[in-house]
Coordinates of C-alpha atoms in Angstrom, one line a residue:
M1 CA -15.5 -15.6 -8.9
L2 CA -16.4 -19.2 -8.0
F3 CA -13.4 -17.1 -6.5
I4 CA -2.7 -7.9 0.0
N5 CA -0.7 -7.2 -0.4
C6 CA 2.7 -7.9 0.8
G7 CA 4.6 -4.9 -0.2
S8 CA 8.2 -5.3 0.4
L9 CA 11.3 -7.3 0.4
P10 CA 15.0 -8.0 1.0
L11 CA 16.3 -6.0 4.0
P12 CA 19.8 -4.9 3.4
I13 CA 22.5 -6.1 5.8
N14 CA 23.5 -2.7 6.9
I15 CA 20.0 -1.9 8.3
L16 CA 20.7 -3.6 11.7
E17 CA 23.5 -1.8 13.6
P18 CA 25.3 -3.9 16.1
N19 CA 23.5 -2.3 19.1
Q20 CA 20.2 -3.2 17.5
V21 CA 20.7 -6.9 17.3
R22 CA 18.6 -8.4 20.1
E23 CA 21.0 -11.0 21.4
D24 CA 18.7 -11.6 24.5
H25 CA 15.7 -12.6 22.3
P26 CA 15.2 -16.4 22.3
M27 CA 14.8 -16.4 18.5
S28 CA 17.7 -14.0 17.7
R29 CA 19.9 -16.8 16.4
R30 CA 17.2 -17.9 13.9
L31 CA 15.7 -14.5 13.1
L32 CA 18.9 -12.5 12.4
P33 CA 19.6 -14.3 9.2
L34 CA 16.0 -13.8 8.2
M35 CA 16.2 -10.1 8.9
T36 CA 19.4 -9.6 7.0
A37 CA 17.8 -11.4 4.1
G38 CA 14.9 -9.0 4.4
A39 CA 11.4 -8.8 5.7
A40 CA 8.6 -6.3 6.1
L41 CA 5.1 -6.0 7.3
A42 CA 2.6 -7.2 4.7
T43 CA 0.2 -4.3 4.3
V44 CA 0.4 -2.2 1.1
S45 CA 3.0 -1.0 -1.3
S46 CA 4.2 2.5 -0.9
A47 CA 6.1 2.3 -4.2
S48 CA 5.3 4.6 -7.1
A49 CA 8.2 3.8 -9.5
T50 CA 6.2 1.6 -11.9
T51 CA 8.2 0.2 -14.9
S52 CA 8.0 -1.4 -18.3
P53 CA 8.0 -5.2 -18.3
Y54 CA 11.2 -6.9 -17.2
F55 CA 10.3 -10.0 -19.3
T56 CA 9.5 -10.8 -22.9
P57 CA 5.7 -11.2 -23.1
L58 CA 4.0 -14.4 -24.2
T59 CA 2.4 -14.5 -27.6
E60 CA -0.5 -16.9 -26.9
S61 CA -2.5 -18.5 -24.1
A62 CA -1.6 -22.0 -23.1
P63 CA -3.8 -25.0 -24.2
V64 CA -5.3 -26.9 -21.3
T65 CA -3.9 -30.4 -20.6
P66 CA -5.8 -33.4 -19.1
A67 CA -6.3 -33.7 -15.3
N68 CA -3.2 -35.0 -13.5
S69 CA -1.1 -34.6 -16.6
D70 CA 2.7 -34.3 -16.4
E71 CA 2.3 -30.6 -17.1
E72 CA 0.0 -30.1 -14.1
I73 CA 2.4 -32.0 -11.8
N74 CA 5.7 -30.6 -13.0
A75 CA 5.1 -27.2 -14.9
P76 CA 1.5 -26.1 -14.9
W77 CA 2.4 -22.6 -16.3
V78 CA 3.8 -21.4 -19.5
V79 CA 6.3 -18.7 -18.5
P80 CA 8.5 -16.2 -20.2
E81 CA 12.3 -16.8 -20.7
G82 CA 14.1 -16.4 -17.4
V83 CA 11.1 -16.9 -15.1
S84 CA 11.3 -20.2 -13.1
Q85 CA 8.5 -22.2 -11.4
R86 CA 8.6 -24.9 -8.7
N87 CA 6.0 -26.6 -6.6
L88 CA 5.9 -25.7 -2.9
T89 CA 3.1 -28.0 -1.8
S90 CA -0.1 -29.7 -3.0
M91 CA -3.1 -31.6 -1.7
A92 CA -1.4 -34.9 -2.8
E93 CA 1.8 -34.1 -0.8
I94 CA 0.0 -33.0 2.3
E95 CA -2.6 -35.8 2.5
A96 CA 0.1 -38.4 2.0
D97 CA 1.9 -37.2 5.1
P98 CA 0.3 -37.9 8.5
E99 CA 2.3 -35.0 10.1
Q100 CA 0.5 -32.5 7.8
S101 CA -3.1 -31.3 7.4
V102 CA -5.2 -29.2 5.1
G103 CA -8.8 -28.2 4.6
R104 CA -11.0 -30.5 2.6
A105 CA -14.8 -30.2 2.9
P106 CA -16.2 -33.6 3.8
D107 CA -19.2 -35.2 2.2
I108 CA -22.3 -34.4 4.3
S109 CA -25.1 -36.9 4.8
V110 CA -28.6 -35.5 4.1
P111 CA -31.1 -36.5 6.8
G112 CA -33.8 -38.8 5.6
S113 CA -32.1 -39.4 2.2
G114 CA -30.8 -42.9 3.0
E115 CA -27.3 -43.2 1.6
Q116 CA -27.3 -39.8 -0.2
D117 CA -24.4 -37.5 0.5
V118 CA -23.7 -33.9 -0.6
S119 CA -20.2 -33.6 -2.1
A120 CA -18.3 -30.5 -3.0
G121 CA -16.4 -32.3 -5.8
N122 CA -13.3 -30.5 -7.0
A123 CA -14.4 -27.5 -4.7
Q124 CA -13.6 -29.5 -1.6
S125 CA -10.5 -27.5 -0.7
M126 CA -10.4 -24.3 -2.9
W127 CA -7.0 -22.7 -2.1
D128 CA -7.7 -19.0 -2.6
M129 CA -6.0 -15.7 -1.8
A130 CA -2.8 -16.6 -0.1
A131 CA -1.4 -14.2 2.5
Y132 CA 2.3 -14.0 3.5
D133 CA 3.1 -13.2 7.1
A134 CA 5.4 -10.3 7.7
T135 CA 8.5 -12.5 8.2
G136 CA 8.1 -14.4 4.9
R137 CA 8.2 -17.7 6.7
F138 CA 4.5 -18.6 6.5
V139 CA 1.9 -18.5 3.9
F140 CA -1.8 -18.6 5.0
I141 CA -4.2 -20.3 2.7
P142 CA -8.0 -19.6 3.0
H143 CA -10.3 -22.3 1.8
E144 CA -13.2 -21.2 -0.5
S145 CA -15.1 -24.5 -0.1
P146 CA -18.9 -24.2 0.1
W147 CA -19.0 -25.5 3.7
S148 CA -16.3 -26.4 6.2
A149 CA -14.2 -23.5 5.1
G150 CA -11.1 -22.8 7.2
L151 CA -7.5 -21.6 7.2
T152 CA -4.3 -23.5 6.6
R153 CA -0.8 -22.3 7.5
Y154 CA 2.1 -23.3 5.3
D155 CA 5.6 -23.2 6.9
R156 CA 8.1 -22.5 4.1
W157 CA 11.1 -23.3 6.4
E158 CA 9.7 -26.7 7.4
D159 CA 7.7 -27.4 4.2
K160 CA 4.8 -28.3 6.4
S161 CA 1.1 -27.4 6.2
T162 CA -1.2 -27.3 9.2
L163 CA -5.0 -26.8 9.1
L164 CA -5.5 -24.2 11.9
W165 CA -9.3 -24.3 12.0
R166 CA -12.4 -24.9 10.0
G167 CA -16.2 -25.0 10.3
D168 CA -18.3 -28.1 11.3
G169 CA -19.8 -28.7 7.8
Q170 CA -23.4 -28.1 8.8
G171 CA -23.7 -25.2 6.5
A172 CA -24.3 -27.8 3.8
L173 CA -27.6 -28.3 5.6
G174 CA -28.3 -24.6 6.2
D175 CA -26.9 -24.3 9.7
W176 CA -24.2 -21.6 9.8
S177 CA -24.0 -21.3 13.6
N178 CA -20.6 -23.2 13.7
D179 CA -19.8 -23.4 10.1
Y180 CA -18.2 -21.0 7.5
A181 CA -17.9 -21.0 3.8
A182 CA -16.2 -19.5 0.7
F183 CA -13.2 -17.9 2.3
D184 CA -12.0 -15.9 -0.7
P185 CA -9.8 -13.1 0.8
A186 CA -7.0 -13.6 3.3
T187 CA -5.1 -10.6 4.6
F188 CA -2.2 -10.5 7.1
T189 CA -2.8 -7.5 9.3
P190 CA -0.6 -4.8 11.0
N191 CA -1.6 -6.5 14.2
C192 CA 0.0 -9.8 13.0
T193 CA -3.3 -11.5 12.7
V194 CA -5.1 -12.9 9.7
L195 CA -8.5 -11.8 8.3
V196 CA -10.6 -14.0 6.0
G197 CA -14.1 -13.3 4.6
E198 CA -17.0 -15.2 3.2
E199 CA -17.9 -14.6 -0.5
W200 CA -20.5 -16.6 -2.4
S201 CA -21.6 -19.0 0.4
G202 CA -22.0 -18.6 4.2
T203 CA -23.5 -15.4 5.6
G204 CA -21.0 -12.6 4.6
R205 CA -18.8 -12.5 7.7
I206 CA -15.2 -11.4 8.3
L207 CA -13.3 -13.6 10.7
E208 CA -10.0 -12.8 12.4
T209 CA -7.4 -15.4 13.5
E210 CA -5.9 -13.7 16.5
N211 CA -2.9 -15.9 17.1
P212 CA -2.0 -17.4 13.7
Y213 CA 1.4 -18.7 14.7
A214 CA 0.0 -20.8 17.6
P215 CA -0.4 -24.6 17.5
A216 CA -3.7 -25.5 15.9
D217 CA -5.4 -26.6 19.1
Q218 CA -4.6 -23.2 20.7
V219 CA -5.7 -20.9 17.8
S220 CA -8.4 -18.3 18.7
V221 CA -10.8 -17.0 16.1
R222 CA -13.5 -14.2 16.3
V223 CA -16.1 -12.8 14.0
L224 CA -15.6 -9.0 13.3
E225 CA -19.2 -7.8 13.7
S226 CA -17.9 -4.3 12.9
I227 CA -17.4 -5.1 9.2
A228 CA -20.6 -5.0 7.0
N229 CA -21.8 -8.3 5.6
T230 CA -21.2 -8.5 1.9
A231 CA -19.8 -11.0 -0.6
H232 CA -16.2 -10.4 0.5
E233 CA -13.2 -10.7 -1.8
G234 CA -11.0 -7.6 -1.9
L235 CA -9.9 -6.8 1.6
R236 CA -6.9 -4.4 2.2
F237 CA -5.5 -1.9 4.6
S238 CA -4.7 1.7 3.9
H239 CA -1.1 2.9 4.1
D240 CA -1.6 4.4 7.5
G241 CA -3.3 1.3 8.8
K242 CA -6.4 3.1 10.0
T243 CA -8.8 2.0 7.2
I244 CA -9.9 -1.3 5.8
Y245 CA -11.2 -1.2 2.2
F246 CA -13.6 -4.0 1.0
I247 CA -16.1 -4.8 -1.7
D248 CA -19.3 -6.6 -2.4
E249 CA -18.9 -9.2 -5.2
W250 CA -22.3 -8.9 -7.0
R251 CA -23.5 -7.6 -10.3
S252 CA -24.5 -4.4 -8.6
G253 CA -21.6 -4.6 -6.1
S254 CA -20.3 -1.5 -4.2
I255 CA -17.0 -0.4 -2.8
Y256 CA -16.7 0.2 1.0
K257 CA -14.3 1.4 3.6
F258 CA -14.2 1.0 7.4
V259 CA -12.3 3.7 9.3
M260 CA -11.2 2.6 12.7
K261 CA -12.1 4.7 15.7
K262 CA -8.7 3.8 17.1
K263 CA -5.9 2.5 14.9
G264 CA -5.4 -1.2 15.4
D265 CA -8.9 -1.8 16.8
Y266 CA -10.9 -3.6 14.1
T267 CA -14.0 -3.8 16.3
R268 CA -15.1 -0.2 16.2
G269 CA -15.3 2.4 13.5
Q270 CA -17.3 4.1 10.8
T271 CA -18.3 2.4 7.5
F272 CA -18.7 4.3 4.2
V273 CA -19.8 3.4 0.6
L274 CA -18.4 5.0 -2.6
M275 CA -20.8 7.1 -4.7
V276 CA -19.8 8.5 -8.0
K277 CA -21.3 11.9 -8.1
D278 CA -22.6 11.8 -11.7
F279 CA -24.2 8.4 -11.4
A280 CA -27.9 8.8 -11.6
G281 CA -29.0 5.2 -12.2
D282 CA -30.6 2.7 -9.8
P283 CA -27.9 1.3 -7.4
A284 CA -30.0 -1.8 -6.7
D285 CA -30.0 -2.8 -10.4
N286 CA -27.2 -4.6 -12.1
Y287 CA -24.4 -2.5 -13.6
N288 CA -25.6 -3.3 -17.1
D289 CA -29.4 -3.1 -16.6
E290 CA -31.2 -0.5 -18.7
S291 CA -31.3 1.9 -15.8
N292 CA -27.5 1.9 -15.4
V293 CA -25.9 0.9 -18.7
D294 CA -25.4 4.5 -19.9
E295 CA -24.7 6.0 -16.5
P296 CA -21.2 7.2 -15.7
R297 CA -19.4 5.2 -13.0
T298 CA -16.1 7.0 -13.2
G299 CA -15.1 10.6 -12.2
L300 CA -15.4 12.4 -8.9
A301 CA -16.8 10.2 -6.1
K302 CA -17.7 10.7 -2.5
W303 CA -17.5 8.4 0.5
V304 CA -21.0 8.3 2.0
P305 CA -21.4 7.4 5.7
M306 CA -23.3 4.1 6.3
T307 CA -22.7 4.3 10.1
D308 CA -21.8 7.0 12.5
R309 CA -18.3 7.0 14.1
R310 CA -19.4 4.6 16.8
G311 CA -20.6 2.1 14.2
R312 CA -24.3 2.7 14.6
Y313 CA -26.0 2.3 11.3
L314 CA -27.7 5.2 9.6
T315 CA -29.7 3.1 7.1
E316 CA -33.0 1.4 7.4
V317 CA -31.4 -2.0 6.7
D318 CA -28.8 -3.3 9.2
P319 CA -25.6 -3.5 7.2
F320 CA -24.3 -6.1 9.7
R321 CA -27.1 -8.6 9.1
D322 CA -26.0 -12.1 8.3
G323 CA -27.6 -13.6 5.2
P324 CA -27.2 -15.3 1.8
T325 CA -25.7 -13.5 -1.2
N326 CA -28.9 -12.9 -3.2
D327 CA -30.8 -10.1 -4.9
P328 CA -32.2 -7.7 -2.4
R329 CA -34.8 -6.6 -5.0
E330 CA -36.4 -10.1 -4.7
N331 CA -35.4 -11.1 -1.2
D332 CA -35.6 -9.6 2.3
D333 CA -32.8 -11.7 3.9
T334 CA -29.8 -10.6 1.8
R335 CA -26.7 -10.0 3.8
G336 CA -27.1 -6.4 5.0
G337 CA -24.2 -4.5 3.4
R338 CA -25.7 -4.8 0.0
P339 CA -29.2 -3.2 0.5
A340 CA -27.7 -0.7 2.9
A341 CA -25.4 0.5 0.1
D342 CA -28.4 0.7 -2.3
E343 CA -30.1 3.0 0.2
L344 CA -27.2 5.4 0.0
N345 CA -26.9 5.3 -3.8
G346 CA -23.6 3.3 -3.7
T347 CA -22.4 3.1 -7.3
P348 CA -22.9 -0.4 -8.7
Y349 CA -20.1 -2.3 -10.5
G350 CA -20.1 -5.6 -12.3
R351 CA -18.8 -8.1 -9.7
P352 CA -16.0 -6.2 -8.1
E353 CA -13.6 -8.8 -6.8
D354 CA -10.0 -8.3 -5.7
M355 CA -8.2 -5.1 -4.8
E356 CA -4.8 -3.7 -4.2
I357 CA -3.7 -0.5 -2.4
G358 CA -0.7 1.6 -3.6
R359 CA 0.4 5.1 -4.5
L360 CA 0.2 7.1 -7.7
A361 CA 3.1 9.2 -9.0
N362 CA 1.6 12.2 -7.3
G363 CA 1.8 10.5 -3.9
H364 CA -1.9 9.9 -3.5
E365 CA -3.1 6.6 -2.2
V366 CA -4.9 4.5 -4.8
M367 CA -7.1 1.5 -4.8
W368 CA -7.3 -0.8 -7.8
F369 CA -10.2 -3.3 -8.1
T370 CA -11.3 -5.8 -10.7
A371 CA -14.8 -5.8 -12.1
T372 CA -15.0 -9.3 -13.5
S373 CA -18.3 -9.1 -15.3
E374 CA -17.2 -5.8 -17.0
N375 CA -13.9 -7.3 -18.0
S376 CA -12.3 -4.3 -16.5
V377 CA -10.0 -3.0 -13.7
Y378 CA -10.7 0.4 -12.0
S379 CA -8.4 2.7 -10.1
V380 CA -9.7 4.9 -7.3
E381 CA -7.4 7.8 -6.3
M382 CA -8.0 9.0 -2.8
M383 CA -8.2 12.8 -3.1
S384 CA -9.1 13.4 0.5
K385 CA -10.8 11.5 3.4
D386 CA -14.2 12.3 1.8
Y387 CA -13.5 12.3 -2.0
A388 CA -12.0 10.1 -4.6
M389 CA -11.4 10.0 -8.4
V390 CA -12.5 6.8 -10.2
R391 CA -10.8 5.9 -13.5
K392 CA -10.8 2.8 -15.8
F393 CA -7.4 1.4 -15.3
A394 CA -7.5 -1.5 -17.8
S395 CA -10.0 -3.4 -19.8
G396 CA -10.4 -5.6 -22.9
D397 CA -9.9 -2.5 -24.9
T398 CA -6.4 -1.8 -23.5
P399 CA -3.6 -2.5 -26.0
T400 CA -1.6 -5.7 -25.4
N401 CA 2.2 -6.3 -25.7
V402 CA 2.9 -2.8 -26.9
D403 CA 6.4 -2.6 -28.6
F404 CA 6.7 -6.5 -28.3
A405 CA 5.5 -9.3 -30.5
P406 CA 1.7 -9.4 -30.4
T407 CA -0.3 -12.0 -28.5
T408 CA -3.4 -13.8 -29.5
G409 CA -4.4 -13.9 -25.8
V410 CA -7.1 -11.5 -24.6
L411 CA -8.1 -10.2 -21.2
N412 CA -10.8 -12.6 -20.0
S413 CA -12.7 -12.2 -16.6
P414 CA -10.0 -10.3 -14.6
D415 CA -10.4 -11.6 -11.0
N416 CA -7.4 -11.2 -8.7
L417 CA -4.7 -8.5 -8.5
A418 CA -1.1 -8.6 -7.2
Q419 CA 1.5 -5.8 -6.7
D420 CA 5.2 -6.0 -6.7
A421 CA 7.7 -3.8 -4.7
L422 CA 7.8 -1.2 -7.5
G423 CA 4.0 -0.9 -7.5
N424 CA 3.4 -2.7 -10.7
I425 CA 0.0 -4.3 -10.9
Y426 CA -0.6 -7.9 -12.1
I427 CA -4.1 -9.0 -13.3
I428 CA -5.1 -12.7 -12.8
E429 CA -7.9 -14.1 -14.8
D430 CA -10.8 -16.2 -13.5
A431 CA -9.9 -18.9 -16.1
P432 CA -9.6 -21.5 -17.6
N433 CA -12.2 -23.2 -15.4
G434 CA -14.0 -25.4 -18.0
S435 CA -12.4 -23.9 -21.1
D436 CA -9.8 -25.5 -23.4
T437 CA -7.8 -22.3 -23.4
G438 CA -5.6 -21.5 -20.5
G439 CA -6.1 -18.6 -18.0
D440 CA -3.6 -15.8 -18.1
I441 CA -1.8 -13.3 -15.8
W442 CA -1.1 -9.9 -17.3
F443 CA 1.4 -7.3 -16.3
A444 CA -0.4 -3.9 -16.3
R445 CA 2.1 -1.4 -17.7
D446 CA 1.4 2.1 -16.3
V447 CA 4.8 3.7 -16.6
D448 CA 3.7 7.2 -15.7
N449 CA 1.7 5.7 -12.8
D450 CA -1.4 7.9 -13.4
G451 CA -3.9 5.2 -12.7
V452 CA -4.5 4.3 -16.4
A453 CA -2.5 1.4 -18.0
E454 CA -0.9 1.9 -21.4
S455 CA -0.5 -1.8 -22.1
L456 CA -1.3 -5.2 -20.8
D457 CA 1.7 -7.5 -21.2
H458 CA 1.1 -11.2 -21.4
F459 CA 3.0 -12.7 -18.4
L460 CA 1.9 -16.2 -17.5
S461 CA -0.6 -18.8 -18.7
I462 CA -2.0 -21.8 -16.7
R463 CA -2.9 -25.0 -18.4
V464 CA -4.5 -27.1 -15.6
A465 CA -7.9 -28.7 -16.4
G466 CA -10.8 -27.2 -14.4
S467 CA -8.7 -24.8 -12.5
E468 CA -8.0 -21.1 -12.1
A469 CA -5.1 -19.2 -10.7
T470 CA -5.6 -17.5 -7.3
G471 CA -3.6 -15.9 -4.5
M472 CA -0.7 -14.4 -6.4
I473 CA 1.4 -12.5 -3.8
F474 CA 5.0 -11.4 -3.7
N475 CA 7.4 -12.8 -1.1
P476 CA 8.1 -10.1 1.6
M477 CA 11.7 -11.4 1.9
R478 CA 12.5 -11.6 -1.8
A479 CA 11.2 -9.0 -4.3
T480 CA 11.7 -11.3 -7.3
E481 CA 9.7 -14.2 -5.9
F482 CA 6.0 -14.7 -5.7
V483 CA 3.5 -17.6 -5.2
V484 CA 0.3 -18.5 -7.0
N485 CA -2.2 -21.2 -6.2
V486 CA -3.8 -23.6 -8.6
Q487 CA -7.4 -23.7 -7.4
H488 CA -10.1 -26.3 -7.8
P489 CA -8.4 -28.4 -10.6
L490 CA -10.3 -31.5 -11.6
S491 CA -7.6 -33.5 -9.9
T492 CA -8.8 -32.4 -6.4
D493 CA -11.9 -34.6 -6.7
L494 CA -10.4 -38.0 -5.9
S495 CA -13.7 -39.8 -6.8
Q496 CA -13.1 -38.7 -10.3
V497 CA -9.3 -38.5 -10.5
P498 CA -7.7 -41.1 -8.2
D499 CA -4.3 -40.1 -6.8
G500 CA -5.1 -36.6 -8.1
F501 CA -2.5 -33.8 -7.5
G502 CA -5.2 -31.4 -6.3
D503 CA -5.0 -27.7 -5.3
A504 CA -1.4 -26.6 -5.2
M505 CA 1.0 -23.7 -4.5
W506 CA 3.7 -22.8 -6.9
Q507 CA 6.7 -20.4 -6.4
F508 CA 8.1 -18.3 -9.2
D509 CA 11.3 -16.3 -9.5
V510 CA 11.9 -13.6 -12.1
S511 CA 15.6 -13.1 -11.3
G512 CA 16.6 -14.5 -14.7
A513 CA 14.4 -12.3 -16.7
P514 CA 16.2 -10.5 -19.6
E515 CA 15.7 -6.9 -18.6
R516 CA 18.3 -7.2 -15.7
H517 CA 18.3 -3.5 -14.9
L518 CA 14.6 -3.6 -14.2
V519 CA 15.1 -6.8 -12.1
R520 CA 17.8 -4.9 -10.1
K521 CA 15.4 -2.0 -9.7
L522 CA 12.7 -4.4 -8.3
R523 CA 15.2 -5.8 -5.8
Y524 CA 16.3 -2.3 -4.7
A525 CA 12.6 -1.3 -4.2
G526 CA 12.1 -4.3 -2.0
K527 CA 15.1 -3.4 0.2
K528 CA 13.9 0.2 0.5
Q529 CA 10.5 -0.9 1.6
A530 CA 12.0 -3.4 4.1
K531 CA 14.2 -0.7 5.6
K532 CA 11.1 1.5 6.1
N533 CA 9.0 -1.3 7.7
W534 CA 11.5 -3.5 9.7
H535 CA 10.2 -2.3 13.1
S536 CA 6.8 -3.6 12.3
T537 CA 8.4 -6.9 11.2
W538 CA 10.0 -7.3 14.6
K539 CA 6.6 -6.9 16.2
C540 CA 5.4 -9.9 14.3
M541 CA 8.5 -11.9 15.0
D542 CA 7.9 -11.3 18.7
A543 CA 4.3 -12.5 18.2
M544 CA 5.6 -15.6 16.3
Y545 CA 8.0 -16.5 19.2
E546 CA 5.4 -16.1 21.9
Q547 CA 2.7 -18.1 20.0
M548 CA 4.9 -20.9 18.7
Y549 CA 7.2 -21.5 21.6
S550 CA 5.8 -20.1 24.8
H551 CA 3.5 -23.1 25.3
N552 CA 6.6 -25.3 25.7
H553 CA 7.5 -23.6 28.9
Q554 CA 4.1 -23.6 30.5

């Protein structure tokens, strides 16, 4: 793309027994209402009770409206009956308030060019894959800008955005020593930190914000040299928290995992790449090149070691090498994870992008990932620590709106994924971008939860000029709520659209959807997950208090 999941939600009041309420904790007065409303650590969904749609699907994609139209500002989405939308924040709101801040890549002067500047245009901010924290109070927004990328924290309680950090902008001139770019993924970790990764610009690094609740001038950030350099987008944790799954967004992109030597230590571990056993093509070639077009890329697969358990690489190419995202067949400076995967016969897919981790009906962990160039979504069932089963989960050939009125909409460039508390998967398109037809979000109906969808049900359609939808993620406090970003609309470029609304975050609530029994089921699943995970949530609440308030007593 020019572009985790929070798994769980409202915590039932009877979870906290009287002797468990921490009256001595300085934040107890504020946090107890939050806990009784519900919260849980944002890692992966353990649900496996997927359902039919709780809404009546749309029957067409939305027409795109002009930049800064009333629709963009007030209701950018066409939604089913009973689904509400409201704006949480936007570039226009934040930049009009001196108490708030947000990432916007500055114009960069080119030495020796006189008055010539390099501008990122409507890609100046690029709000991408939002990450809820475990308490549900904060949403972290990574900026996918081509230089000066950073991380913004949005406080839902205070309706306030704060730019925590960003690069110095010199990447626009080729100097990445103190600059970063194209932060596509953001993932809130079991350690109550935030990971972001570089995709189509920068050098393919993963960075960790170690104290994301702290004031901006106290935030600490480090590069995780232990994660192979790729074009990062999908970035998720396993259920047990010991593994980080990630991808390489390229037309011969591979699927990877990093298994920690010690749970919770992201700096040391072993890296693997996925190899479908029957694939006999050329892993360095594009997925649809003649060498690969007829080769199987589903079926039994093996995780092939790229490093040893101490993280020492086993390939000729250093997988941790910084570099541009280019074709290793033609260049010798490609970021290292790509050619290292080719050495090991890592199976190539057509621009794998986002991923989700959940469970199938049989209890096995499963990864879903989009393959945008293939117009497909795959599921990868973890059979053991060494083997997996790859299936085509959904594609342009999957029936739409089964047993409902048909839609003229079609799946187009699946990009992002989201997952609700029941384990239902939502597919977000890389559209409309420059098209006159809106970009869609689809509910993937897999009622038997076997890793193959029976229907794609037309859920939402965006009508904002020049934009795409990104960062759909469910609220860890309310199972019926989720947010979605409107990314890089034309209105972000103020030189072209004065007083433009810009990148924005919208909140949706499905509580009023017509299939009330399924909505109740969704709420109950959220409560069940929250009950399972509330100890982890307290851990992040402790971190929040220490980072937000301890500096006041120093």
